[in-house]
Amino acid sequence: MAQDETGRNLERHERFRGEYPIVVEGLTNRFGDQVVHEDLDLKVRRGEILGVVGGSGTGKSVLMRSIIGLQVPAEGDIHVFGRSVLDTDPEEDDGIRNRWGVLFQGGALFSTLTVGENVEVPLKQFYPNIDPRLRHEIARYKTILSGLPEEAVSKYPSELSGGMKKRAGLARALALDPELLFLDEPTAGLDPIGAAAFDNLTRELKETLGLTVFLITHDLDTLHEICDRVAVLADRKVIAVDTVPNLMELDHPWIQEYFNGPRGRAALTAQALDELRRHMDKPPAANVVKALDKANSKKDKA
Ligand SMILES: Nc1ncnc2c1ncn2[C@@H]1O[C@H](COP(=O)(O)OP(=O)(O)OP(=O)(O)O)[C@@H](O)[C@H]1O
């Protein structure tokens, strides 16, 4: 079972109240001679969207797979909800595994199952005795919650666009009402409008369902728009975890190139404009405009 910060087992209806639902300590992963992680530490705060970035091959997906128990590390320990994932049999321990949902790169949907049937897979696995009518109803609800039309429930993955497949994968990840959501490059391959819509959905779900989100991405807009903090993987470690503005101050060549390069600056400008538009009609912005008008009219009179 998952545990609270004092080591007490949590009942299924209880949510984790500790500060860090994910704690990675001294993680080392190797494939033959290749060392992907070495003595890597990371703590993910409850209720945050943590973006995970790093150059290609720096081990973002391997880190995620280690946390969800699909990759056994050479060294180190990983605690999820206060419990070591290395001590648990991933096939048997329901107490942790049914408290997270995963959207793998590309969606990883079963092509021979409809969207609804895909969403039902984890429900059947973890709650085999659930009434089939209730299971269909939960799958339908999760599909709609993920922003798909109701008709999508009976469609096969081959009948869906790339963006719809991602949403179907998200519906499956949400099937068990998880507290933790893992997203591996959710906006890769989406057009900018589809990517922005997916970002908004992620933010809304985090806020309404109280999720903690571990989000691997290369998408600078996503980092600026929805991530509370960002962890940077380089040199086999997490070299920094901070807000984007704070990371931009750091004097590391990859961080500077990534956030302050032309694409990073374009994303920042887009976010600033977006923010301005969002607040255009709200009091702070309106007050600034009023104050400026007042100051200008005084200047004119003088
Ligand atoms: N099962 C495996 N066997 C051997 N090597 C692996 C395995 N899984 C990952 N690797 C290697 O580990 C390194 C990190 O892979 P990973 O997929 O985590 O990178 P990433 O940071 O997610 O990259 P990208 O941004 O390109 O998706 C790569 O060099 C990869 O080839």
Coordinates of N, CA and C and ligand atoms in Angstrom, one line a residue, residues 31 34 36 55-62 65 105 185 218, ligand 1:
F31 N 23.2 0.9 -19.2 CA 22.9 -0.2 -20.3 C 24.3 -0.6 -20.8
Q34 N 27.2 2.0 -21.2 CA 26.6 3.3 -21.2 C 25.9 3.7 -19.9
V36 N 23.6 6.1 -18.1 CA 22.6 7.1 -18.4 C 22.4 8.1 -17.3
G55 N 18.6 17.3 -23.4 CA 18.8 17.0 -24.7 C 18.4 15.5 -25.0
S56 N 18.3 15.2 -26.3 CA 17.9 13.9 -26.7 C 18.9 12.8 -26.2
G57 N 18.3 11.8 -25.6 CA 19.2 10.7 -25.0 C 19.7 11.0 -23.6
T58 N 19.3 12.1 -23.0 CA 19.8 12.3 -21.6 C 19.1 11.5 -20.6
G59 N 18.1 10.7 -21.0 CA 17.5 9.8 -20.0 C 16.2 10.2 -19.4
K60 N 15.4 11.0 -20.1 CA 14.2 11.5 -19.5 C 13.2 10.3 -19.4
S61 N 13.1 9.6 -20.5 CA 12.1 8.4 -20.5 C 12.6 7.3 -19.6
V62 N 13.9 7.1 -19.5 CA 14.4 6.1 -18.6 C 14.1 6.5 -17.2
R65 N 10.5 5.7 -16.6 CA 10.3 4.3 -16.5 C 10.8 3.7 -15.2
Q105 N 4.7 8.0 -24.9 CA 4.9 8.7 -26.2 C 4.1 7.9 -27.2
E185 N 6.1 13.4 -23.5 CA 6.0 14.3 -24.7 C 4.6 14.3 -25.3
H218 N 9.7 18.6 -24.9 CA 10.7 19.5 -25.6 C 10.0 20.8 -25.9
Ligands
LIG1 N1 16.2 -0.7 -22.9 C1 17.3 0.0 -23.3 N2 18.4 -0.7 -23.7 C2 19.5 -0.1 -24.0 N3 19.6 1.2 -24.0 C3 18.6 2.0 -23.7 C4 17.3 1.4 -23.3 N4 16.4 2.4 -23.0 C5 17.1 3.5 -23.2 N5 18.4 3.3 -23.6 C6 19.4 4.3 -23.9 O1 19.4 5.2 -22.8 C7 19.6 6.6 -23.2 C8 18.5 7.5 -22.7 O2 17.3 7.1 -23.4 P1 15.9 7.9 -23.1 O3 14.9 7.3 -24.0 O4 15.6 8.0 -21.7 O5 16.3 9.4 -23.6 P2 15.4 10.7 -23.7 O6 16.1 11.7 -22.9 O7 14.0 10.4 -23.3 O8 15.5 11.0 -25.2 P3 14.5 11.7 -26.3 O9 14.4 13.1 -25.9 O10 15.2 11.6 -27.6 O11 13.2 10.9 -26.2 C9 19.6 6.5 -24.8 O12 21.0 6.5 -25.2 C10 19.0 5.2 -25.1 O13 19.6 4.6 -26.3

